[in-house]
Structures are given as structure tokens and as C-alpha cells.
Short mmCIF file of C-alpha atoms and ligand atoms in Angstrom, two decimals:
data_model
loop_
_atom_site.label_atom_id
_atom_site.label_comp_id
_atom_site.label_asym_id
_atom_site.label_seq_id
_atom_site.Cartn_x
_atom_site.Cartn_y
_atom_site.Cartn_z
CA UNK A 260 29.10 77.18 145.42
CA UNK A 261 26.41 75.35 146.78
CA UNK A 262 22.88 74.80 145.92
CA UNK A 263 20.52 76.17 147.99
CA UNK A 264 18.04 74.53 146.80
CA UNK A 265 19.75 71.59 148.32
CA UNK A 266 20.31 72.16 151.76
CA UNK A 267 18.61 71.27 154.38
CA UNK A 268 16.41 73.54 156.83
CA UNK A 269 19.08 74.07 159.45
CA UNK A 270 21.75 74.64 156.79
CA UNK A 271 19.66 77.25 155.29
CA UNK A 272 18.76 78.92 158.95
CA UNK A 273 22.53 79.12 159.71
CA UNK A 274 23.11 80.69 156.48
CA UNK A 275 20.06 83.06 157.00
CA UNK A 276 21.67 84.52 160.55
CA UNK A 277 25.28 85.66 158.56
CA UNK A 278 23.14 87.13 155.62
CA UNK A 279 20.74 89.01 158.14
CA UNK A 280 23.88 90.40 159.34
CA UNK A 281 25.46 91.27 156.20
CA UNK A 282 22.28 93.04 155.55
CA UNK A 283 21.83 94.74 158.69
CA UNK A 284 25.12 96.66 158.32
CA UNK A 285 24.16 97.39 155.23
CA UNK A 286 21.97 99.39 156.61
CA UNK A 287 23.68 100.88 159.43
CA UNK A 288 25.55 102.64 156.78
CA UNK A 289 22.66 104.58 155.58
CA UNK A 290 23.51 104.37 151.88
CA UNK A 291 21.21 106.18 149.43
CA UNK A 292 21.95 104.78 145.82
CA UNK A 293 19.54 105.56 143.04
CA UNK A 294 19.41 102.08 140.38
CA UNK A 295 16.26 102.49 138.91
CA UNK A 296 16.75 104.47 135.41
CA UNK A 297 19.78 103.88 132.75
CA UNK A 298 21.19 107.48 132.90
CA UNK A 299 24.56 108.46 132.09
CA UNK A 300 26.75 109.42 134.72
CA UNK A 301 28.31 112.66 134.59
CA UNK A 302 31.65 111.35 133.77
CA UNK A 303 30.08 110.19 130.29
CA UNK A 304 28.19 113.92 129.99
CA UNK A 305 31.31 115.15 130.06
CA UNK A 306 32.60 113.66 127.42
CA UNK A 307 30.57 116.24 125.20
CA UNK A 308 31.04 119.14 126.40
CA UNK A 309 33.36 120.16 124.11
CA UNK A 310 30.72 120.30 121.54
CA UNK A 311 30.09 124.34 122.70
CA UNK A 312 33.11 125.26 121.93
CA UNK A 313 32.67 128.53 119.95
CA UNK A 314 28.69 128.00 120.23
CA UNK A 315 27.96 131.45 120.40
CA UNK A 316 29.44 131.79 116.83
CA UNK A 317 27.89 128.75 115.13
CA UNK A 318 24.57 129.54 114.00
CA UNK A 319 25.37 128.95 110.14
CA UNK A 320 24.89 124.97 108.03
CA UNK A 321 27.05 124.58 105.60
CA UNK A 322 24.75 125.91 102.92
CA UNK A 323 24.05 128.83 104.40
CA UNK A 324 20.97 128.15 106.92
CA UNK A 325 20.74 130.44 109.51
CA UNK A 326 19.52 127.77 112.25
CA UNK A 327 18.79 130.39 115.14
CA UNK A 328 15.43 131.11 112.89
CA UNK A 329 12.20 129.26 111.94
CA UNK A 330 11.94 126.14 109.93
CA UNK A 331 13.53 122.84 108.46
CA UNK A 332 10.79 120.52 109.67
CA UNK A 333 12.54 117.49 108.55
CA UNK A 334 15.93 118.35 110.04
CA UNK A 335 18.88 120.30 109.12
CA UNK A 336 20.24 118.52 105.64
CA UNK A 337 23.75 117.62 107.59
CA UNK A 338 21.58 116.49 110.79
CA UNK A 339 19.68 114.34 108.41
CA UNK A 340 22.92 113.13 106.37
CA UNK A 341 24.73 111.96 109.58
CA UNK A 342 21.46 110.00 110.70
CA UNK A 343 21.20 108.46 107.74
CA UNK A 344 24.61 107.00 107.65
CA UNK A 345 23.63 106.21 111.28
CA UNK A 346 20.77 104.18 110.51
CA UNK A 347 21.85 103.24 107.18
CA UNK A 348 18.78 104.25 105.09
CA UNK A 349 18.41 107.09 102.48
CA UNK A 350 18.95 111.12 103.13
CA UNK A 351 14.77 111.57 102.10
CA UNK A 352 14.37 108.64 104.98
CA UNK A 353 14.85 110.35 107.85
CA UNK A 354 13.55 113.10 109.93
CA UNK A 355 15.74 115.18 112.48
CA UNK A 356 13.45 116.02 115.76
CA UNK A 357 14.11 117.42 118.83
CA UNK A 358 16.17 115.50 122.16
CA UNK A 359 13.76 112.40 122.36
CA UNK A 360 13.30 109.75 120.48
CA UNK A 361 10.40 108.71 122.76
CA UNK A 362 8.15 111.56 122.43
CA UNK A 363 8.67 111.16 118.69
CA UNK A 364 7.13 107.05 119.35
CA UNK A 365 4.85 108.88 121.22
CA UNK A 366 3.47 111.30 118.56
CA UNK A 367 3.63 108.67 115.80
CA UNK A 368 1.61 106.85 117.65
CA UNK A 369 -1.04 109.38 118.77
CA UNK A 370 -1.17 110.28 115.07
CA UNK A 371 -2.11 106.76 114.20
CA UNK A 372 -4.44 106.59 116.81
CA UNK A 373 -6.47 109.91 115.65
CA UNK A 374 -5.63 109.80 112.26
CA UNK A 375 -4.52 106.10 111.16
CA UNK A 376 -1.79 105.35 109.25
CA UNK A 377 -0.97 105.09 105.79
CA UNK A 378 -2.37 101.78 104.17
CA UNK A 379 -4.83 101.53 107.20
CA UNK A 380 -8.35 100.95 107.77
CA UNK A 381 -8.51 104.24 109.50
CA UNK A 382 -7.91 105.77 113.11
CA UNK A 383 -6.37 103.12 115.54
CA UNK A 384 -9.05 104.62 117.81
CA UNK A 385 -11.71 103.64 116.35
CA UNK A 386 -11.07 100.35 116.76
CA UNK A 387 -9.91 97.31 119.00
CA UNK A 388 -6.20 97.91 118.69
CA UNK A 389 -3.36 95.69 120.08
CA UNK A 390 0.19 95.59 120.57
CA UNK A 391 2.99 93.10 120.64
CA UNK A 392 5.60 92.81 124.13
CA UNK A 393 7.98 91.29 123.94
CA UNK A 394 9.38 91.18 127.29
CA UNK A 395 10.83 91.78 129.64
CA UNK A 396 11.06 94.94 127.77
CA UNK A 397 11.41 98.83 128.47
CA UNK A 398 8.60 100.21 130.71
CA UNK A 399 7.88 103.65 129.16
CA UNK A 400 6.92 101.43 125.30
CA UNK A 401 4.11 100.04 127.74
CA UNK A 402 3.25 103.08 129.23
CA UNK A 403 2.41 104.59 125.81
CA UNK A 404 0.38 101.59 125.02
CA UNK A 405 -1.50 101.76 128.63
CA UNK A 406 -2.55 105.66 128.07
CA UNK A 407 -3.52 105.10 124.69
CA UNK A 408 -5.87 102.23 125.42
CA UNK A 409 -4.01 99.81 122.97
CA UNK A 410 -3.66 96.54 124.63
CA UNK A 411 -0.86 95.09 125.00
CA UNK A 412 0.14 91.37 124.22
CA UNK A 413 3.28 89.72 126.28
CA UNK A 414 5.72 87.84 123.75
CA UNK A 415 9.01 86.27 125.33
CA UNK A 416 12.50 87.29 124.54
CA UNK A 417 14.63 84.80 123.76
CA UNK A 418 18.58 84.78 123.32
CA UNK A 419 17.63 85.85 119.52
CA UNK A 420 14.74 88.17 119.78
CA UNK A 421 11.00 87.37 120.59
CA UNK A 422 9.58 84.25 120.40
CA UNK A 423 8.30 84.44 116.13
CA UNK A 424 6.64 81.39 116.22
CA UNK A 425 3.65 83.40 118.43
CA UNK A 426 4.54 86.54 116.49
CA UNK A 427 3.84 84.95 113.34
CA UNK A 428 0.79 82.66 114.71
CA UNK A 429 -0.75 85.69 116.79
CA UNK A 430 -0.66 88.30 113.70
CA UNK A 431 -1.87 86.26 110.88
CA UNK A 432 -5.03 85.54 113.04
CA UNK A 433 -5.77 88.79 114.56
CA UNK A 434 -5.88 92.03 112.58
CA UNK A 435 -6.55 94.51 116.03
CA UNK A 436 -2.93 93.49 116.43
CA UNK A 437 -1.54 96.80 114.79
CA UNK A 438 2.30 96.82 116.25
CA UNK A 439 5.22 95.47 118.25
CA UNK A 440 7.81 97.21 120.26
CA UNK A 441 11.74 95.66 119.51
CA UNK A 442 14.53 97.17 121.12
CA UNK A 443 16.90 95.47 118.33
CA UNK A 444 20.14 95.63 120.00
CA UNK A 445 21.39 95.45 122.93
CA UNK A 446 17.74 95.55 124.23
CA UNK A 447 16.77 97.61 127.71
CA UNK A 448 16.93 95.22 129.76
CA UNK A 449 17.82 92.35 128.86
CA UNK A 450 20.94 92.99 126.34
CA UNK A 451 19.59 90.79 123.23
CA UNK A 452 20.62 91.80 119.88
CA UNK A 453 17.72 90.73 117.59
CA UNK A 454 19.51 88.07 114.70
CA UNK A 455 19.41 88.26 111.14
CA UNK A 456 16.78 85.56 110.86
CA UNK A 457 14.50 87.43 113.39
CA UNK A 458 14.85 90.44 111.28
CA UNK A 459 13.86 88.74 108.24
CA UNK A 460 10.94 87.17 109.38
CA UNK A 461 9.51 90.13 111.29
CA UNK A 462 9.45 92.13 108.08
CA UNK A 463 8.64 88.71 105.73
CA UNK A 464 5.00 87.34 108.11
CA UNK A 465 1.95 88.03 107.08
CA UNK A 466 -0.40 90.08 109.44
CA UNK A 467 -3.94 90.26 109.13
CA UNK A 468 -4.14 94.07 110.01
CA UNK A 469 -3.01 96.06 107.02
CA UNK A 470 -1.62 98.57 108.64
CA UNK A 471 0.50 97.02 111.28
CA UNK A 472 4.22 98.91 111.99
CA UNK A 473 7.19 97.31 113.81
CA UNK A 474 8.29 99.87 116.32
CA UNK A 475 11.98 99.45 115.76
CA UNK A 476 13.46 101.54 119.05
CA UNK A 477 17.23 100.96 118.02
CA UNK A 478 18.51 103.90 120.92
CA UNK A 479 21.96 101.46 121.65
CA UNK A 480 22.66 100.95 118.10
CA UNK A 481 26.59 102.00 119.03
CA UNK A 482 26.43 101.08 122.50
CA UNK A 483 28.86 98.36 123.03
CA UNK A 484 31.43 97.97 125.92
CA UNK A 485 33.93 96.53 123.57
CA UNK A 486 35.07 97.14 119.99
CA UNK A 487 32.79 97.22 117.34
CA UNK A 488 28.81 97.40 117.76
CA UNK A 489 26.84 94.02 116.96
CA UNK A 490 25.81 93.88 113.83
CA UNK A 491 22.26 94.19 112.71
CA UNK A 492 20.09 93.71 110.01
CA UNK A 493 18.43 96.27 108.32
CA UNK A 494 14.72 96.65 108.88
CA UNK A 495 14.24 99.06 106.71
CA UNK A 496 15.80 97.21 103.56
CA UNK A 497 14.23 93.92 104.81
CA UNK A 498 10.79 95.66 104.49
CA UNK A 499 11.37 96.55 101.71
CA UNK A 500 12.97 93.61 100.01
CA UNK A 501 9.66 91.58 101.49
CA UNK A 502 7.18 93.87 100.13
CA UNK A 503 5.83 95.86 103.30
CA UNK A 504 7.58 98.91 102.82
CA UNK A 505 5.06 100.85 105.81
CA UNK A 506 5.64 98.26 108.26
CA UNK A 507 9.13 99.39 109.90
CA UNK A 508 9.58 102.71 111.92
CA UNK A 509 12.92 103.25 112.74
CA UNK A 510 14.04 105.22 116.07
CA UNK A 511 17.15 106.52 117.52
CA UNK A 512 18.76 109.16 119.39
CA UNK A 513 21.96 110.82 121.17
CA UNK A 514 20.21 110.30 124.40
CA UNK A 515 23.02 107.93 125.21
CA UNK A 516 25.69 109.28 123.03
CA UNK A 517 25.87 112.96 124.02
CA UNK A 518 23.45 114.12 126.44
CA UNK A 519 20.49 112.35 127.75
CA UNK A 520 18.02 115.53 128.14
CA UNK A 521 19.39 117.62 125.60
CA UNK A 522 20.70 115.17 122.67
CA UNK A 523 19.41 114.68 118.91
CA UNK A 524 16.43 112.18 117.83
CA UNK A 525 15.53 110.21 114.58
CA UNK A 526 13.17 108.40 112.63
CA UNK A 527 13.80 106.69 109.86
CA UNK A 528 11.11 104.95 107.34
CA UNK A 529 9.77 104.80 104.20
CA UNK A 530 8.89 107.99 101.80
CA UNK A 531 5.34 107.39 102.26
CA UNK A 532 5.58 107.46 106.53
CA UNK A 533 7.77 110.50 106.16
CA UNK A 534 5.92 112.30 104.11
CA UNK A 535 2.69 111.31 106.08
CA UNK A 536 4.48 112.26 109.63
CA UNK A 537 5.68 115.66 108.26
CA UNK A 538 2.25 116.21 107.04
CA UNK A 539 0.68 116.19 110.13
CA UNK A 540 4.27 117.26 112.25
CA UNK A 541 3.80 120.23 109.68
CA UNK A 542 0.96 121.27 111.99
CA UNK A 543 2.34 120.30 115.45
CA UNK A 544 5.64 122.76 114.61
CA UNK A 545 7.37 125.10 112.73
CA UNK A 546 10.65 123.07 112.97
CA UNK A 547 13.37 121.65 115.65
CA UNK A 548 15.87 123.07 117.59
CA UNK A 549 18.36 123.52 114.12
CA UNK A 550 21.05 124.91 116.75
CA UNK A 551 21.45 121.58 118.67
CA UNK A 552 21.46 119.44 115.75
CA UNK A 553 24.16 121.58 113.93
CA UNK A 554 26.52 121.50 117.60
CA UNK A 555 25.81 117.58 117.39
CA UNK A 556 26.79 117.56 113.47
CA UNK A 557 29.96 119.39 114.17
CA UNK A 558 31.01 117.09 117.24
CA UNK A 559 29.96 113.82 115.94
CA UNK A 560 30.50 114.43 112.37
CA UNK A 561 30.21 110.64 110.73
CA UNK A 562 30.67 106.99 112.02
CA UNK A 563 34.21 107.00 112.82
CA UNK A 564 34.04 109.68 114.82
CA UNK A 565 30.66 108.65 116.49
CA UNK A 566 32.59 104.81 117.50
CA UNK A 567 35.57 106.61 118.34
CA UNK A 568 33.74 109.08 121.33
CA UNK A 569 31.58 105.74 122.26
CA UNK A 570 34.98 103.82 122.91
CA UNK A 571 35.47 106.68 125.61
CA UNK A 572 31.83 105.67 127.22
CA UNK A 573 32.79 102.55 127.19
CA UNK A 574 35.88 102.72 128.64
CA UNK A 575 33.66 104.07 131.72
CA UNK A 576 31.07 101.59 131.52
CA UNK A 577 32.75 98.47 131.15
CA UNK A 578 34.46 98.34 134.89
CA UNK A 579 30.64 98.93 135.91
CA UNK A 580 29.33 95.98 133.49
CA UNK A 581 32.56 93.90 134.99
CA UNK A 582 31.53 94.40 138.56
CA UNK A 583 28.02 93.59 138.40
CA UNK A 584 28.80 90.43 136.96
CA UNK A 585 31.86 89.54 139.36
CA UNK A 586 29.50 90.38 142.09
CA UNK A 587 26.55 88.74 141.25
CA UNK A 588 28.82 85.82 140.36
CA UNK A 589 30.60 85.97 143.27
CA UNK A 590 27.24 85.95 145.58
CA UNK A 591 25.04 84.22 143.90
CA UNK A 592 26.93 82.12 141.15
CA UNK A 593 25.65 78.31 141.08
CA UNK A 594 23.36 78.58 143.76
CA UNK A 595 19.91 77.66 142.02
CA UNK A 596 18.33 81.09 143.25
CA UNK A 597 19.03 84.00 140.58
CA UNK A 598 20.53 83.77 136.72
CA UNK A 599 21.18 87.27 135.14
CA UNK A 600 22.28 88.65 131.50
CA UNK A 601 25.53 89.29 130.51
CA UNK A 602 24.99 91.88 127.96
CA UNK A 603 27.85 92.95 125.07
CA UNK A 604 26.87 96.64 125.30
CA UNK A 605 23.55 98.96 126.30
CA UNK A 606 22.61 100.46 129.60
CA UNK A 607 21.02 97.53 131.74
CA UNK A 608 21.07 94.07 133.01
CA UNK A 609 18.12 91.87 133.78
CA UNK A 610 18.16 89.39 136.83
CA UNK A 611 15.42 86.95 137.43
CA UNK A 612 15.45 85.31 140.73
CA UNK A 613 12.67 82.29 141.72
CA UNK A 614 9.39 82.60 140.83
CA UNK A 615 7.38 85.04 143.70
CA UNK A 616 10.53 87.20 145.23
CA UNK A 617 11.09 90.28 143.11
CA UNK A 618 8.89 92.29 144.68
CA UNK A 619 10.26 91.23 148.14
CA UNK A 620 13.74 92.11 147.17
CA UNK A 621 13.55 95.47 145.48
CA UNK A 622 11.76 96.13 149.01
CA UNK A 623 14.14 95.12 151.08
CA UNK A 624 17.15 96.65 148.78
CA UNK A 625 15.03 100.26 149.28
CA UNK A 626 15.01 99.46 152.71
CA UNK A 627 19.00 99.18 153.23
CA UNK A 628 19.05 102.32 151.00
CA UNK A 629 19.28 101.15 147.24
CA UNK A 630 16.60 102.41 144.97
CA UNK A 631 15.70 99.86 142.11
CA UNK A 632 13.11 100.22 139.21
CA UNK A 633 10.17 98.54 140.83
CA UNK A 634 9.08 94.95 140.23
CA UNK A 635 7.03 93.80 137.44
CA UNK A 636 8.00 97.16 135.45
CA UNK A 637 9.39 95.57 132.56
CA UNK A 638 6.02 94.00 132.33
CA UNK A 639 3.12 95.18 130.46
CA UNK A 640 0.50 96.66 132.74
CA UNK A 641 3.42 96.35 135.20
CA UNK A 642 2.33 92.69 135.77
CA UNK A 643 5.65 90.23 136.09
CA UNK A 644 3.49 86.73 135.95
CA UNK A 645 6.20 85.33 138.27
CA UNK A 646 7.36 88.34 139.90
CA UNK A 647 11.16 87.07 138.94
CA UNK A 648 12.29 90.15 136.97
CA UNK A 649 14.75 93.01 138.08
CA UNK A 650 16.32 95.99 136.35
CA UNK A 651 19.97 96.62 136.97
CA UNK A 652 21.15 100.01 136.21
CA UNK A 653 24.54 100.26 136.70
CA UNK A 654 25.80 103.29 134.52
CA UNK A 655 24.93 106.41 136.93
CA UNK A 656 26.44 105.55 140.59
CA UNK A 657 30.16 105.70 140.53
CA UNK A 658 32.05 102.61 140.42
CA UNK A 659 32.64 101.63 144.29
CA UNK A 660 28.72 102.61 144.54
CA UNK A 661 27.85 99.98 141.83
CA UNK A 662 29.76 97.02 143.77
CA UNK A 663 28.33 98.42 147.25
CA UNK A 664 24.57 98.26 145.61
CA UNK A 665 25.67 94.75 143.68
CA UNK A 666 26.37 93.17 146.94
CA UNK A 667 23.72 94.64 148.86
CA UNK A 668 21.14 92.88 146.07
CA UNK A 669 22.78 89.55 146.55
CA UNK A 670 22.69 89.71 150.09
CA UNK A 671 18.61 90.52 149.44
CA UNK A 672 18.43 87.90 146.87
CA UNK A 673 19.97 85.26 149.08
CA UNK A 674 17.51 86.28 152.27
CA UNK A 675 14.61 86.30 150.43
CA UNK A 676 14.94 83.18 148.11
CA UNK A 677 15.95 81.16 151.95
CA UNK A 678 12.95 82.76 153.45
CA UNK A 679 10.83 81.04 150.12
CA UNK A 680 12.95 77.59 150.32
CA UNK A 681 12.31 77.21 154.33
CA UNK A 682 8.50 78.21 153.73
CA UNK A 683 8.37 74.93 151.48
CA UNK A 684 10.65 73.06 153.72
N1 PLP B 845 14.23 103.71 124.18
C1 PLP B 845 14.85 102.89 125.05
C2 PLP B 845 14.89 101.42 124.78
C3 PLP B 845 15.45 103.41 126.20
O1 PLP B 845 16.05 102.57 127.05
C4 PLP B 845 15.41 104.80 126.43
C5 PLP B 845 16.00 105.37 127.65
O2 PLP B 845 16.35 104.71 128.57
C6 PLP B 845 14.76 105.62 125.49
C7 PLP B 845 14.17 105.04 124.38
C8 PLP B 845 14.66 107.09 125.66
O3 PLP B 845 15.23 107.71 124.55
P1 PLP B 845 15.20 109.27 124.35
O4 PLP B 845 15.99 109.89 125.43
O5 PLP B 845 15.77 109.48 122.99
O6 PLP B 845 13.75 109.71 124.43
#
């Protein structure tokens, strides 16, 4: 494996004429491979169909509720139970919604915006309102925060979590800064799992808004590739042992467990949020979709039998995890253009190559026929300062697809950074 960076201009010209024809079959072959969201494949979706088995006949909970009719705004008491366990915070802590856990981020935070929170200084929209990036992070949290007219602050992600020093430094100073998206484990896209320490000292800082809420977005909290999830501290508790009890929203969902349009969502927080959420969701609805929630209580049942069916994803995901890495490593390993994440479990891997050439690559890739999530996405505002950042998807082509796409990307990677190292020849 050689540098690139240390060749000469003739070297790198040579090299350029073998890659231009690696790429130009490429696209002689006329692939079309999608890459640009983290869906399950329908391999995985399978794995759940058994849950409507005898659907037609389950209609009743186990006390009695007949969920084909009106009501239960917090959740079926079972649905609520098994999320609780889930997310390991009280049965009164949680409400059961409908399939997405983003549209209930969304509504909490339209509800803050009109109505404010509890412990605020009134509507969010009244007011200069920021939030805190970390990234690169998952592109529909910044949409939200784009629509909404909150600004949005970019924090970096390190190995750990996001950079606290700023966190703590920026919110202590500035009270329009009102919240902070985390993916806590095995974050979209970059795979960190937030440590203890992080935890603690997100929920411990002082912030100069009173009403500022960690948005804790924990949708891969089982997603590993390989035995047991990572463990996590516990928001929740940490708030709570620190003295800001309002500050952590907990999300979640079965997007990635069952099925991604039709699965079960969560949030979990203190009494006072609940109660505040259902007072307004109380308005919004007469209650979820009880039947879903009681097919997903009788498939998934508790935590053994929710890490059991993810061992099955994983068995499916893995070999596409391997490949990307053997690929990448294969292509690109030690040669001073690209580094990439290697993540333990979740749906995505993040690839930075030199400064200035993501854009030019995801072109290029759609060009020979593979679809990525564009550049500077997993940016706020969709702005990548050093247009470096790319999105790997690998969980929704089939295997040979995922090494075909993997190959095709180094191939881009390695044209475009020569094309950059010969322009400052
Ligand atoms: N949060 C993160 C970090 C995600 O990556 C995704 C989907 O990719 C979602 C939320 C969407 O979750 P849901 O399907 O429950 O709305």
C-alpha cells in the first residue's frame, strides 16, 4: 500500500489510466444500486412476519382491552411495560406512539416551539432558539431544526461522543441554545457509542436556558453485529441523579427491529414531560394504533427475546459490515486519501476522504450507477465545511451488490483524490 500522497506526477497519471478503466466498466455494466438511506433489506423484514400469525384473532390485551377501538393515549399497558424494560426507565415513563419515532421528535418539538416546555420561559418561537450538532450526524434531526427556524450549532463527534468541552462552554454562555441531538449508540453515521463520562456530563453542565432538553434518539439501542449491545448509560437516571429531571427525552423505535414503515415508537422521560406531551397529544389524537403494538408485544415479548431475533439481523448484516471494510481496506487501505468507521453495530458507516472531494465522488459513483446520500447531508444546513463526509448504507442491496458498490466508491475515491493531488502537483 502506497501513499499517494507520495508519488510523483507520472506515478499518479499511470495509476489514473487503470482506475479510469476500472471505472469505465463499471459503467458499461449499467448497475443501478440505491446507498443512500439505512433501510432494512427484505431478508431482515422477513424475519417478522411471523408476528401475524393468527392476527385476525388478536384484538384482546391481557386485561381485557379491546385494541380494535378508541383510546389508550399513552400506549397499551404491555406496549408500555416492554418499552420500559427497553429503555430501562419506569412503566408511568413512557409513552407508546405510532411507527415513528421521528414524527414523535417532530411533534415534541413543534409543541415546544408553540407552546414551550415545561420549566421554560415560554414558546421556543418566540424567541432566538438554537440547537446543538453534533456531527456528522443524521440528516432528517437537521431538517427538523431547518423548518422550524431553530438554528443549528455544529459540535464534533469524537470516538466518545461530542466534543463537551464546547458543549459545556457554548451552553453556560448562551441561553437561545435550547437542545442537542445525540444518537447515543451506535450513532447514524458514524457508529459512536456515547461513554459513561459523556453521559454524565451532558446531564451534570449547567445551561443558561432553563428549559434546554437533550434529544436522546437511541433507535440502535440493540443493534449490534455481534453479541451483546454496548452498554450505555442511562440518561434518564443521570438527569435525574444531577438534578435536571426535564432535560432528557428519550426516543426509540422498532423501525429497525421489525418493520421500518410499520414498527412501534417510544418516548421515554420524566412524569412532568409525559404528562405535559399527553396533555397536548390528548388533543392531536384519540390514541395509537393499539393493534400493532399488541402484534409487536406478542412477537417481541421482553429482552431476551428482543436480542435473540436481533442476533438473526445480525447474522445478515455482519457479512455486509465485513465487506465494506475488506473492500475499502483492500482499495484504499494506507493510501493517505480516505479513513472510514468501523462501527460495532447500527445501520451506517461514515467515510471521509481529503478535504474538497465528496461532492465529486458521490457524482461520479451516480454516474457509474450507485446512488449515495448526497454530500454535505450529515451536515447542518447540508453544509460539509470540507466536503470530506460520505454515508455508507450497506444494509438494503444484497450482499454481492454491497461489494460491487464498495469497489465502485474506491475506484471514485482513488480518481478523484489523484485528480486533487496532480492539481497541486
Ligand atoms: N433516528 C435515527 C438516528 C435514524 O437513523 C432513523 C432512521 O434511519 C430514525 C430515527 C427513524 O426512526 P423511525 O423510523 O422510528 O421514525
Amino acid at each position: 500500500m502506497t501513499d499517494l500522497r507520495t508519488l510523483d506526477a507520472g506515478a499518479l497519471r499511470a495509476l489514473r489510466q487503470d482506475l479510469l478503466a476500472r471505472y469505465d466498466a463499471f459503467r458499461a455494466r449499467g448497475l443501478t444500486l440505491d446507498m443512500t438511506r439505512g433501510k432494512p433489506s427484505p431478508e431482515q423484514l422477513d424475519l417478522s412476519l411471523p408476528m401475524f400469525a393468527n392476527a385476525e384473532t388478536q384484538y384482546l390485551s391481557e386485561s381485557g382491552i379491546d385494541c380494535r377501538n378508541y383510546g389508550g393515549l399513552d400506549g397499551l399497558p404491555e406496549a408500555k411495560r416492554l418499552f420500559a424494560e427497553y429503555l430501562g426507565v419506569a412503566t408511568d415513563e413512557v409513552i407508546v406512539g405510532g411507527a415513528s419515532s421521528l414524527a414523535m421528535m417532530y411533534e415534541t418539538i413543534v409543541r415546544a416551539v408553540i407552546f414551550g416546555v415545561p420549566g421554560g420561559a415560554g414558546p421556543w418561537g418566540q424567541r432566538e432558539t438554537k440547537f446543538l450538532c453534533p456531527c456528522p450526524g443524521y440528516d432528517r434531526h437537521f431538517a427538523i431544526c431547518e423548518e422550524l427556524g431553530i438554528g443549528m450549532v455544529p459540535i464534533a463527534l469524537y470516538d466518545d461522543g461530542p466534543d463537551m468541552d464546547a458543549i459545556e462552554d457554548l451552553v453556560a454562555r448562551d441561553s437561545a441554545i435550547v437542545g442537542i441531538w445525540c444518537v447515543p449508540k451506535y450513532s447514524n453515521p458514524t457508529g459512536t457509542v456515547y461513554s459513561d463520562a459523556v453521559v454524565e456530563r451532558l446531564a451534570r453542565m449547567e445551561t443558561a436556558a432553563p428549559d434546554f432538553r437533550i434529544f436522546w434518539d437511541n433507535s440502535y439501542a440493540v443493534h449490534s453485529f455481534e453479541g451483546e449491545p454496548a452498554p450505555l448509560r442511562n440518561l434518564l437516571e443521570a438527569c435525574v441523579a444531577a438534578g435536571h429531571p426535564e432535560r432528557a427525552l428519550i426516543y426509540a423505535s422498532t423501525a429497525k427491529i421489525t418493520f421500518a414503515g410499520a414498527g412501534v415508537s417510544a418516548m421515554a422521560a420524566s412524569r412532568v414531560n409525559v404528562t405535559w406531551s399527553l396533555r397536548h397529544m390528548g388533543i392531536q389524537t384519540i390514541g395509537p394504533d393499539k393493534l400493532n403494538q399488541l402484534r409487536h408485544v406478542q412477537f417481541l415479548r421482553d429482552m431476551p427475546t428482543i436480542l435473540a431475533h436481533m442476533a438473526r439481523h445480525a447474522a445478515i448484516m455482519k457479512p455486509k459490515f465485513d465487506a465494506v471494510q475488506t473492500v475499502l481496506g483492500q482499495e484504499l487501505g494506507g493510501k493517505g486519501i480516505a479513513h472510514w468507521t468501523n462501527p460495532a453495530g447500527g445501520y451506517f458507516v461514515s467515510l471521509d476522504t481529503m478535504d474538497g472531494c465528496a461532492t465529486e465522488v458521490i457524482r461520479i459513483a451516480a454516474e457509474a450507477g450507485v446512488r449515495l446520500t448526497p454530500a454535505g447531508s450529515t451536515f447542518p444546513y447540508r453544509r460539509d465545511p470540507r466536503d470530506r463526509n460520505i454515508r455508507i448504507a450497506p444494509s438494503f442491496p444484497a450482499q454481492k451488490e454491497v461489494e460491487m458498490a464498495m469497489e465502485l466508491l474506491a475506484v471514485c475515491i482513488l480518481l478523484v483524490s489523484i485528480d486533487r493531488l496532480l492539481a497541486q502537483a
